[in-house]
CSV table of C-alpha atoms in Angstrom, one decimal:
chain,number,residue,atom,x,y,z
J,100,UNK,CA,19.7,71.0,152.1
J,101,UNK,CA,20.1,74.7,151.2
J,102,UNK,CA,20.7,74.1,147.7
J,103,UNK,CA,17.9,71.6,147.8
J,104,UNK,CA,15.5,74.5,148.7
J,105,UNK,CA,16.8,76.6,146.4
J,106,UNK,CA,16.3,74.2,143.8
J,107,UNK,CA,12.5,73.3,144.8
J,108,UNK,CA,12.3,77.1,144.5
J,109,UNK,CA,13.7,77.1,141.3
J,110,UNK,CA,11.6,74.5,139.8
J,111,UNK,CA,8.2,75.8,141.9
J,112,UNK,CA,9.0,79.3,139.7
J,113,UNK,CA,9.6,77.1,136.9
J,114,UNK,CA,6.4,75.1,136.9
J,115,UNK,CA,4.4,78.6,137.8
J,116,UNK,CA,5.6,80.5,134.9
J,117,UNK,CA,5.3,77.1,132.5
J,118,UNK,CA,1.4,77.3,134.4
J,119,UNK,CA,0.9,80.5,133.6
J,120,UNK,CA,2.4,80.0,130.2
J,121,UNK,CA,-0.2,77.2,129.4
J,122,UNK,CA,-3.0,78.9,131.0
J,123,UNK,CA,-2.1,81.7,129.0
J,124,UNK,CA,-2.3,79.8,125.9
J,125,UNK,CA,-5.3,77.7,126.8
J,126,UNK,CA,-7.1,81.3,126.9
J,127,UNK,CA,-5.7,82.7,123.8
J,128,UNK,CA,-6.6,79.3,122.4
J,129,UNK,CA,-10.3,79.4,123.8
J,130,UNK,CA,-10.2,83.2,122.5
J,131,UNK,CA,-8.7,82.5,119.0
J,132,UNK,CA,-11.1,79.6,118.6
J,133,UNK,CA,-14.3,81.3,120.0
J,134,UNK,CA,-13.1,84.4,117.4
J,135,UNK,CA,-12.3,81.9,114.6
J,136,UNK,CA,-16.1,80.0,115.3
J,137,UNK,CA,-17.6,83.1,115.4
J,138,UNK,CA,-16.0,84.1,111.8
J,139,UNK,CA,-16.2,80.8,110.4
J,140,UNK,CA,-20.6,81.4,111.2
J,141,UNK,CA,-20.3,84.6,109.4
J,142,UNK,CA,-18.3,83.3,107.0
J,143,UNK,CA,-20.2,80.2,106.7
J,144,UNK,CA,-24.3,82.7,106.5
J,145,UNK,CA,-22.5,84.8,104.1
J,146,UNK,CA,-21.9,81.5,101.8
J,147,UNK,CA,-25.3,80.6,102.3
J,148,UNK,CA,-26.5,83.9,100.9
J,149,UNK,CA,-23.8,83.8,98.2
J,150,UNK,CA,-24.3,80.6,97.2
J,151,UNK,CA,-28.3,81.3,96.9
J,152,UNK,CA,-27.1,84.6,94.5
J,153,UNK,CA,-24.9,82.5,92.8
J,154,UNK,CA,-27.0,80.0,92.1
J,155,UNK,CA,-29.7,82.2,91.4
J,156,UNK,CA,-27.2,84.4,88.6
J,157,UNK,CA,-25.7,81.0,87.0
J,158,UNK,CA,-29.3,79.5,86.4
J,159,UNK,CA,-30.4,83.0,84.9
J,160,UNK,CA,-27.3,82.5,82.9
J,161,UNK,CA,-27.7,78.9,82.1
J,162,UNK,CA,-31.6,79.7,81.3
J,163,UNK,CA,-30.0,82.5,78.4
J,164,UNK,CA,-27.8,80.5,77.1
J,165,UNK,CA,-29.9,77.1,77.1
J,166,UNK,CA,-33.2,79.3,75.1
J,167,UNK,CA,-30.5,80.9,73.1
J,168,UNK,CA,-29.1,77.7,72.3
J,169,UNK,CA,-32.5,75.6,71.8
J,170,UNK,CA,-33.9,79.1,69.3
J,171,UNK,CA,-30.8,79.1,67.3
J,172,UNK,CA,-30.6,75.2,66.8
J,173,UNK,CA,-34.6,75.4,66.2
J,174,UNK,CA,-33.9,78.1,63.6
J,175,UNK,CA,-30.9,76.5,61.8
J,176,UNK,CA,-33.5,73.4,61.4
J,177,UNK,CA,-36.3,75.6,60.0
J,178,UNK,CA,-33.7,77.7,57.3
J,179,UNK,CA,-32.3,73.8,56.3
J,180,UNK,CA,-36.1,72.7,55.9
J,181,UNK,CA,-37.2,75.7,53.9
J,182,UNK,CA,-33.6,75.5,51.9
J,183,UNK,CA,-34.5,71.7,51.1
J,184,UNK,CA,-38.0,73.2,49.6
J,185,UNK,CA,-36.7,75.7,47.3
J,186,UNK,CA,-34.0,73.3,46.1
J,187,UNK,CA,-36.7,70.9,45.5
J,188,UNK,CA,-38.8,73.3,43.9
J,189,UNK,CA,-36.2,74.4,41.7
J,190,UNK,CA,-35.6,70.8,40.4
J,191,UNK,CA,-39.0,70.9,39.6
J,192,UNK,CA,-39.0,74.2,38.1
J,193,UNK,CA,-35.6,72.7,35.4
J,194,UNK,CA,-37.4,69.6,34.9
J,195,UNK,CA,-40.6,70.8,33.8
J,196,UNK,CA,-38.9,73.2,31.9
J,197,UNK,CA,-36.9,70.9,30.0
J,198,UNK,CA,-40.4,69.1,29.3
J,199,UNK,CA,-42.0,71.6,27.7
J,200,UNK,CA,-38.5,72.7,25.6
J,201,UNK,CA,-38.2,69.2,24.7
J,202,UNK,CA,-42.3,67.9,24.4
J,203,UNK,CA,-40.9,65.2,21.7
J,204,UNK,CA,-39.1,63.6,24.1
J,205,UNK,CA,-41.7,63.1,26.9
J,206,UNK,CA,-44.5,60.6,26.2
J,207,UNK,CA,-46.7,60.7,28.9
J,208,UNK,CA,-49.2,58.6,30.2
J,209,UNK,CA,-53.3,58.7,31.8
J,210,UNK,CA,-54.1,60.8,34.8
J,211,UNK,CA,-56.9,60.2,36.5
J,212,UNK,CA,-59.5,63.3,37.2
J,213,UNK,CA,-59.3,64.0,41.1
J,214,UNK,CA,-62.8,62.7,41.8
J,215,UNK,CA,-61.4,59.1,40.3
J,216,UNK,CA,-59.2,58.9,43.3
J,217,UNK,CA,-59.3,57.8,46.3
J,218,UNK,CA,-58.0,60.0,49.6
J,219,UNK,CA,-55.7,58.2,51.7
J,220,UNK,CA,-53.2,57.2,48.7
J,221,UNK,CA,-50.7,59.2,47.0
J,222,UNK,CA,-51.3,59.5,43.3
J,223,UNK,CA,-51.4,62.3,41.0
J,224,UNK,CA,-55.1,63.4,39.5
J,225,UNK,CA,-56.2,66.3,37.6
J,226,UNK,CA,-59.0,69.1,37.9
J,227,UNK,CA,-59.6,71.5,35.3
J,228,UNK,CA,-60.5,75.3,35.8
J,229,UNK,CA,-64.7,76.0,35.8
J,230,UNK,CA,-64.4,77.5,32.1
J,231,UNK,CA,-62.1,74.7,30.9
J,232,UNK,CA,-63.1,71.7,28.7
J,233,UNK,CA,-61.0,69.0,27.8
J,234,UNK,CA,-60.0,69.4,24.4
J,235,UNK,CA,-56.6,67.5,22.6
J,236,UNK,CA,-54.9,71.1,23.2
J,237,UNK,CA,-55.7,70.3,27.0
J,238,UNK,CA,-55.3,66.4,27.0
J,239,UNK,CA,-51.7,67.3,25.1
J,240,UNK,CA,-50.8,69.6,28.3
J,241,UNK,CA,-51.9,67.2,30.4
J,242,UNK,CA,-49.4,64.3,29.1
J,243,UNK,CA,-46.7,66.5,29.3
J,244,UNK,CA,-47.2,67.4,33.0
J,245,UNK,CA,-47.7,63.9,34.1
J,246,UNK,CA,-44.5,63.8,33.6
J,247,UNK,CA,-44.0,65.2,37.0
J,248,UNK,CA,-44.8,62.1,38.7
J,249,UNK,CA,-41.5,61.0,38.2
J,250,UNK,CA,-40.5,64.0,40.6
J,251,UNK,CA,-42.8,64.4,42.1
J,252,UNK,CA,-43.5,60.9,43.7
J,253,UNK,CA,-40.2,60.5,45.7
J,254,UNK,CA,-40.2,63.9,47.2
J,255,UNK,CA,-43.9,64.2,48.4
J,256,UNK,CA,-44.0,60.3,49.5
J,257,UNK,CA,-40.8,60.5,51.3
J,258,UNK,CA,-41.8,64.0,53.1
J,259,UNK,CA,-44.4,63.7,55.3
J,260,UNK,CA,-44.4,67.5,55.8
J,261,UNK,CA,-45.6,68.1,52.2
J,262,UNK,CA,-49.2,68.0,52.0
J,263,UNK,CA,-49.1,68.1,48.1
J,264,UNK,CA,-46.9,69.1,45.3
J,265,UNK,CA,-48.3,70.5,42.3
J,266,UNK,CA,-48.5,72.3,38.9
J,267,UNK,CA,-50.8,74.6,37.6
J,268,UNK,CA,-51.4,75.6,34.1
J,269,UNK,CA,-52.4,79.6,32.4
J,270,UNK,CA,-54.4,77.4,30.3
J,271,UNK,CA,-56.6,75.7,33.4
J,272,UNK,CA,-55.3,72.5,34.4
J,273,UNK,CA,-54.4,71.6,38.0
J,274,UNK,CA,-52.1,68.4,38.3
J,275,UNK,CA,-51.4,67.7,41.5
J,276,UNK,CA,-49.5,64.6,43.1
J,277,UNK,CA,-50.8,64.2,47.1
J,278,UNK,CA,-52.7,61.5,49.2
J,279,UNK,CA,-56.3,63.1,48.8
J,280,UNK,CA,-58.4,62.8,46.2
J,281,UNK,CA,-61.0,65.6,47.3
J,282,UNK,CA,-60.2,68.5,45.5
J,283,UNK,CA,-62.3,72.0,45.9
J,284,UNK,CA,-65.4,71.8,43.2
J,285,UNK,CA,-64.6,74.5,40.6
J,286,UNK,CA,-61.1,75.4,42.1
J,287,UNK,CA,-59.6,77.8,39.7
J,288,UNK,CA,-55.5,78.2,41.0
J,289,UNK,CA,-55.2,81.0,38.7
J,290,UNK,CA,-57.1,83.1,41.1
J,291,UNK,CA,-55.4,82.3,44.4
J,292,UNK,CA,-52.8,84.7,45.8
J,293,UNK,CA,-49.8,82.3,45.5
J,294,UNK,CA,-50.3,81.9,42.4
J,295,UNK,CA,-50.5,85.9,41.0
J,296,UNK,CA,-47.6,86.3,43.2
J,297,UNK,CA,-45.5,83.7,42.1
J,298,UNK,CA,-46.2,85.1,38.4
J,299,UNK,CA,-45.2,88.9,39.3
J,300,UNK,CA,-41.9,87.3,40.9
J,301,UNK,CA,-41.1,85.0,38.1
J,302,UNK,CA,-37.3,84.4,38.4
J,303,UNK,CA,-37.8,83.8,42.5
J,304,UNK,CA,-39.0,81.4,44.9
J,305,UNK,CA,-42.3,83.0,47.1
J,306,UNK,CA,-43.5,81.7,50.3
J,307,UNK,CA,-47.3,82.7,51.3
J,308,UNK,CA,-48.1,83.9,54.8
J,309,UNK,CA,-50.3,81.3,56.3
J,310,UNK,CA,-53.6,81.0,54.9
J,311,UNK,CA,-56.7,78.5,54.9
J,312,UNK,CA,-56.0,76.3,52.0
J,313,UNK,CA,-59.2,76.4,49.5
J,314,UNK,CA,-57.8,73.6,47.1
J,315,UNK,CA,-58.2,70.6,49.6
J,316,UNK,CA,-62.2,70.2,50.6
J,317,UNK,CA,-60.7,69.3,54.0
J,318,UNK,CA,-59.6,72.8,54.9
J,319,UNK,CA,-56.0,73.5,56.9
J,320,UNK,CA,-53.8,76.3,57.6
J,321,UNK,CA,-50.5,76.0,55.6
J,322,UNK,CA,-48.3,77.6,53.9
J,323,UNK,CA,-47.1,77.6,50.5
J,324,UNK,CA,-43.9,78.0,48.6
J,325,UNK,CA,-44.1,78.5,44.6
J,326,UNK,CA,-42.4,79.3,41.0
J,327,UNK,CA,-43.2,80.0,37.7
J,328,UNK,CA,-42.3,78.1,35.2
J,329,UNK,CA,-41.6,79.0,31.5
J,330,UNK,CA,-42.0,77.1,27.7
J,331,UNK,CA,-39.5,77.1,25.4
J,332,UNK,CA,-39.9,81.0,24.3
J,333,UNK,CA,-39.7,82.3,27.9
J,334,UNK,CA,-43.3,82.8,28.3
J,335,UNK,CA,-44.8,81.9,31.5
J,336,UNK,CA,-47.1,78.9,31.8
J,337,UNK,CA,-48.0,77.9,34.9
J,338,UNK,CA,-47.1,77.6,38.5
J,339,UNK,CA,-45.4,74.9,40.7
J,340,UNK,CA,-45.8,74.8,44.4
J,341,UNK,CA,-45.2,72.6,47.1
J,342,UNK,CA,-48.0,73.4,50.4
J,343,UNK,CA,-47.0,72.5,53.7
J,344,UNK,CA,-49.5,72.2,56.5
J,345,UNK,CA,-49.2,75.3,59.7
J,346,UNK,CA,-49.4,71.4,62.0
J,347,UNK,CA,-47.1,69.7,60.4
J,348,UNK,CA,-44.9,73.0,61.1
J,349,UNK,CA,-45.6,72.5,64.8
J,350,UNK,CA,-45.4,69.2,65.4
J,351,UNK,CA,-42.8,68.2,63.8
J,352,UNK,CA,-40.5,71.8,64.1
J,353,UNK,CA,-41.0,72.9,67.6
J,354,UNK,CA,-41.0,69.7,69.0
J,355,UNK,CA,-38.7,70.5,71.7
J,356,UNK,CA,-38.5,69.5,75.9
J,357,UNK,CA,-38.9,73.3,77.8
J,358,UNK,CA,-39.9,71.8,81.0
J,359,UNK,CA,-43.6,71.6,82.4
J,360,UNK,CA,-45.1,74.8,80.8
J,361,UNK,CA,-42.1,75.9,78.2
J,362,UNK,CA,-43.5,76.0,74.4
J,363,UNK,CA,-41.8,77.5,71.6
J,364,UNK,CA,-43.6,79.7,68.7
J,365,UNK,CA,-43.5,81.2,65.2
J,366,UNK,CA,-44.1,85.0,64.6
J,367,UNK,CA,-44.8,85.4,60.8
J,368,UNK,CA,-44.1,88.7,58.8
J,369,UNK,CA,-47.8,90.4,59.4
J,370,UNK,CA,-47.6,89.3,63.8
J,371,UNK,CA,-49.7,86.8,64.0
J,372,UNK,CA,-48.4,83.2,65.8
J,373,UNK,CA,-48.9,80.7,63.2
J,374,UNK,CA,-47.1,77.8,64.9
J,375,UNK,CA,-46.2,76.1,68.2
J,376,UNK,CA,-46.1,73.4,70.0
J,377,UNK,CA,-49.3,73.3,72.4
J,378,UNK,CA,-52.3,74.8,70.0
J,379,UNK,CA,-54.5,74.8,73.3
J,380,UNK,CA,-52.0,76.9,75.7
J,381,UNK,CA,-53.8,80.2,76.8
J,382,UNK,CA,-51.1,82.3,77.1
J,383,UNK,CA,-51.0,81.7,73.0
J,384,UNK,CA,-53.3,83.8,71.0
J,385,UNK,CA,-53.4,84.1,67.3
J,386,UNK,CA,-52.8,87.8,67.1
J,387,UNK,CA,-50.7,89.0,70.3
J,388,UNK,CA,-50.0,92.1,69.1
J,389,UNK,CA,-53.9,93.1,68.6
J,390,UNK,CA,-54.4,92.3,71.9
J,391,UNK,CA,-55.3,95.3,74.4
J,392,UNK,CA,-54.3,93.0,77.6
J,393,UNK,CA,-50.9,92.1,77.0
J,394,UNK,CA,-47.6,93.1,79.3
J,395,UNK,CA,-45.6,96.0,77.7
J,396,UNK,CA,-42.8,93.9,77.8
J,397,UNK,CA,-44.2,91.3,75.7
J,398,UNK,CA,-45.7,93.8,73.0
J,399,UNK,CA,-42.2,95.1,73.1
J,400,UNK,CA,-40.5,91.7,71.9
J,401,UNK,CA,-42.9,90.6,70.0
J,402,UNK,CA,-42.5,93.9,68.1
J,403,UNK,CA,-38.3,93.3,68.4
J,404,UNK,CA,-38.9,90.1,66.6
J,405,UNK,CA,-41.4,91.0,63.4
J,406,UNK,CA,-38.0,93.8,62.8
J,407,UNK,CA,-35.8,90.6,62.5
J,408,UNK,CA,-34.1,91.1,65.6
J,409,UNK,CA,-32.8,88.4,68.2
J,410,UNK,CA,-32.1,88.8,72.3
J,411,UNK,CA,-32.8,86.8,75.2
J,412,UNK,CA,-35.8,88.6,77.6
J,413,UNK,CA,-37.6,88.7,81.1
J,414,UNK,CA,-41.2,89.5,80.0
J,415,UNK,CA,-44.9,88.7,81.7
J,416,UNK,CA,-47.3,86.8,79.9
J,417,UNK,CA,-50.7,86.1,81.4
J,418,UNK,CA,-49.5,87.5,85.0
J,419,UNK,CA,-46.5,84.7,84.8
J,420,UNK,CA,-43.2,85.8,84.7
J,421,UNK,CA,-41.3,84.0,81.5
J,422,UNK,CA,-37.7,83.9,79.8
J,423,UNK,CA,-37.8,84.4,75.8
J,424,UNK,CA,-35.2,83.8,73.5
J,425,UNK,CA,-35.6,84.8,69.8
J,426,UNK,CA,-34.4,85.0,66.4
J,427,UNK,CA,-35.5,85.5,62.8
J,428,UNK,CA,-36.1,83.2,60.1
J,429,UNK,CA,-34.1,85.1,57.5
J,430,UNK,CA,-35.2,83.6,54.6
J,431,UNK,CA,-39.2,83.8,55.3
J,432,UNK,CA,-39.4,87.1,57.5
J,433,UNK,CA,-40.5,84.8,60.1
J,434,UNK,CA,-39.1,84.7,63.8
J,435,UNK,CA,-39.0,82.0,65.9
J,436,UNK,CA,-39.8,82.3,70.1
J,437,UNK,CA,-38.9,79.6,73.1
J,438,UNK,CA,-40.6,80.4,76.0
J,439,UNK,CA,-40.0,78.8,79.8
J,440,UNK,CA,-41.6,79.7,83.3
J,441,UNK,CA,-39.2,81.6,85.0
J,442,UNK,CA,-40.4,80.1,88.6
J,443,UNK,CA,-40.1,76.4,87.3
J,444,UNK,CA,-36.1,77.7,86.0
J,445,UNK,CA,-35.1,78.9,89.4
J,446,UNK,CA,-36.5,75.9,91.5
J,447,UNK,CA,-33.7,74.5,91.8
J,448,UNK,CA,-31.7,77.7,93.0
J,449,UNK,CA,-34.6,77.9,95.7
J,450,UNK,CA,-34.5,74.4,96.8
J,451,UNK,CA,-30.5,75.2,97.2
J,452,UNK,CA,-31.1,78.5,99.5
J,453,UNK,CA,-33.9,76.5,101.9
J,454,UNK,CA,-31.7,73.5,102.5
J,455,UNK,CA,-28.8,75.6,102.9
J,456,UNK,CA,-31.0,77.2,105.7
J,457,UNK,CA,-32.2,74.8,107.4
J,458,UNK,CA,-28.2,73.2,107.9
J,459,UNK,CA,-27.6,76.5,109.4
């Protein structure tokens, strides 16, 4: 019986401390997991606010590198378009050249005057200069540049970015190859700008800055790319060019996705936007920089980009906060601008940071 007690006693102690032990536990559990709840909150509001910075850094990132990406792949399509024009131009130039070195063995055929010819179908046509007759001197000339339908036909049928291709003559004589027959009464191209230039620079390829075309009665902004040409004694005479229209340049080259209010834009050598994708946008004016109301930081990029230099920008336009990513159009002085609303980038991170809150 006495050992019986002093077992019970024995095992009473036991179960205490084993009790105790568990009670123990149980609190350090309940403290450890209180401790561990309240660190996992912290941890879990400091995520939130993390995740809403991060989000908010890798969008700003992902913005720079998506304009960056979208201006340079813009750009290398705009170098490879005005590449494709001078080589075309410069099979012109050897053709015509070879025509006039060789006059024996081009024949020739009929052009029609300009005012024979219907608009709305490509054919080649003639005008002559206001103090030009027609004379066998002239009609001779003329046979040997109708030769140039042979070129230019394919090229200027095929591009529907080339209003017209054409050659004009020191002695007068305008042949031109295009799908509108209304040509300016008493258009004289040896008074136009593109054509004196292209004769001071006769062993290069010029582009114009844009300009209101005066040869077409239909006036349009375009730009023009030209060459002299020379007979078979090196003397100059006349001028080829190819025009291509400031719309065509915009519809067709800037045609890029940038969201709800993103546009892209070209900046030519003298600061004036020539090009982009929504004519009617208001935060687009012709001549930014002459402007009294725009942001400094604007004036400052657009200034960045007529000295041919590229970045990636925060800058207000109109009140709005925008992204800008630029570069230059080496071989035409030009430089090239994607725009998107900054607001309408970081949406999403936004969106992220108030549905994180409200799961908190």
């Amino acid at each position: 019986m006495r050992k019986l007690k002093i077992r019970n006693k024995i095992l009473f102690v036991v179960l205490l401390l084993s009790v105790g032990s568990m009670l123990s536990i149980s609190l350090l559990a309940y403290y450890s997991m209180t401790r561990f709840n309240n660190s996992a909150n912290q941890a879990y509001r400091f995520l939130i606010e993390e995740a809403n910075h991060s989000s908010q850094e890798a969008l700003e990132t992902n913005a720079s590198e998506f304009l960056k990406n979208i201006a340079k792949d813009r750009t290398e399509i705009f170098e490879d378009y005005f590449e494709m024009i001078n080589i075309t131009l410069m099979k012109y130039k050897d053709y015509i050249e070879h025509v006039y070195k060789y006059p024996d063995l081009f024949v020739g055929h009929d052009v029609s005057h300009a005012t024979e010819v219907s608009s709305g179908v490509y054919k080649e046509k003639y005008v002559l200069s206001p103090d030009v007759r027609m004379g066998e001197e002239i009609s001779g000339e003329l046979l040997l540049l109708s030769n140039l339908e042979y070129v230019f036909r394919p090229s200027t049928e095929n591009n529907d970015m080339m209003l017209m291709t054409y050659a004009s003559t020191e002695s007068g004589i305008l042949y031109l190859y295009s799908n509108s027959g209304a040509v300016t009464e008493n258009f004289d191209a040896r008074e136009r700008d593109w054509y004196k230039k292209a004769k001071e620079y006769p062993d290069e390829i010029i582009w114009t800055s844009p300009y209101e075309g005066a040869m077409l009665t239909e006036s349009t902004m375009m730009v023009t790319c030209a060459t002299a040409f020379r007979d078979r004694d090196g003397n100059i005479v006349g001028v080829l060019g190819i025009d291509v229209t400031i719309a065509d340049l915009s519809n067709k080259m800037l045609e890029t996705e940038l969201g709800e209010q993103g546009y892209a834009f070209l900046l030519d050598d003298s600061g004036g936007i020539l090009a982009h994708k929504n004519e009617m946008d208001s935060n687009l004016v012709k001549d930014p920089l002459l402007q009294e109301n725009i942001s400094d930081s604007y004036r400052e990029v657009l200034e960045q980009m007529l000295q041919g230099e590229s970045g990636f920008e925060e800058i207000t336009i109109d009140n709005e906060q925008k992204y800008i990513s630029y570069t230059s159009l080496s071989s035409l002085g030009w430089s090239l601008g994607i725009v998107i609303d900054v607001d309408e980038t970081m949406e999403p991170a936004v969106a992220m940071h108030e549905e994180l809150q409200a799961i908190s």
